[in-house]
Amino acid sequence: TISNDPPGVGPKLLKLPAVRAMVSLSRSSIYGKIAEETFPEQSKIGGGSFWLESEIVQWIKENAYKSRA
């Protein structure tokens, strides 16, 4: 995978409250969409669940375009 992050900087990780705020969906809606494979899956890191900000931003862009079509 090629990263667009600046050298020495990793991808930005988001916890569920930040993801919810970005996409305006409930916890159950997010996990439902993950089960349907229509939302980026979280990664388990050190016992916590995190999403890549870049994947959430991409999902928002894709879904915004779908809603305008």
XYZ file of C-alpha atoms in Angstrom:
69
model
C 0.000 0.000 0.000
C 1.292 3.438 -0.888
C 0.856 6.083 1.772
C 0.164 9.741 1.065
C 1.335 10.661 4.561
C 4.351 12.938 4.931
C 7.626 11.126 5.654
C 7.885 10.127 9.296
C 4.142 10.581 9.866
C 1.785 7.626 9.946
C -1.874 7.557 9.043
C -4.299 9.310 11.359
C -6.326 6.875 13.441
C -9.834 7.674 14.635
C -11.865 6.201 17.481
C -15.581 5.561 17.130
C -16.787 8.923 18.546
C -14.735 10.804 15.946
C -15.984 8.523 13.144
C -19.592 9.021 14.299
C -19.116 12.782 14.280
C -17.691 12.718 10.750
C -20.374 10.522 9.175
C -23.428 11.422 11.316
C -24.342 7.772 11.857
C -25.122 5.898 15.055
C -22.847 3.205 16.434
C -25.296 0.483 15.362
C -25.579 1.947 11.837
C -21.797 1.987 11.451
C -21.423 -1.619 12.614
C -24.375 -2.658 10.451
C -22.725 -1.134 7.401
C -19.452 -2.873 8.303
C -21.347 -6.199 8.408
C -22.854 -5.362 4.989
C -19.332 -4.502 3.772
C -20.442 -0.985 2.809
C -18.323 0.871 5.394
C -14.590 0.704 6.168
C -13.745 -1.952 8.727
C -11.972 -0.945 11.894
C -8.515 -2.191 12.890
C -7.771 -3.618 16.309
C -4.659 -2.032 17.756
C -3.557 -2.579 21.343
C -6.996 -3.685 22.461
C -8.744 -0.693 20.870
C -10.635 -0.237 17.626
C -9.520 2.440 15.207
C -10.421 3.568 11.695
C -8.075 5.165 9.194
C -9.146 8.762 8.642
C -8.288 8.489 4.943
C -10.735 5.572 4.512
C -13.529 7.457 6.291
C -12.937 10.572 4.166
C -12.999 8.416 1.016
C -16.266 6.768 2.144
C -17.800 10.205 2.719
C -16.735 11.378 -0.757
C -18.093 8.252 -2.445
C -21.416 8.427 -0.624
C -21.821 12.157 -1.173
C -21.472 11.603 -4.923
C -23.988 8.718 -4.842
C -26.558 10.872 -3.069
C -26.225 13.593 -5.735
C -26.586 11.220 -8.690
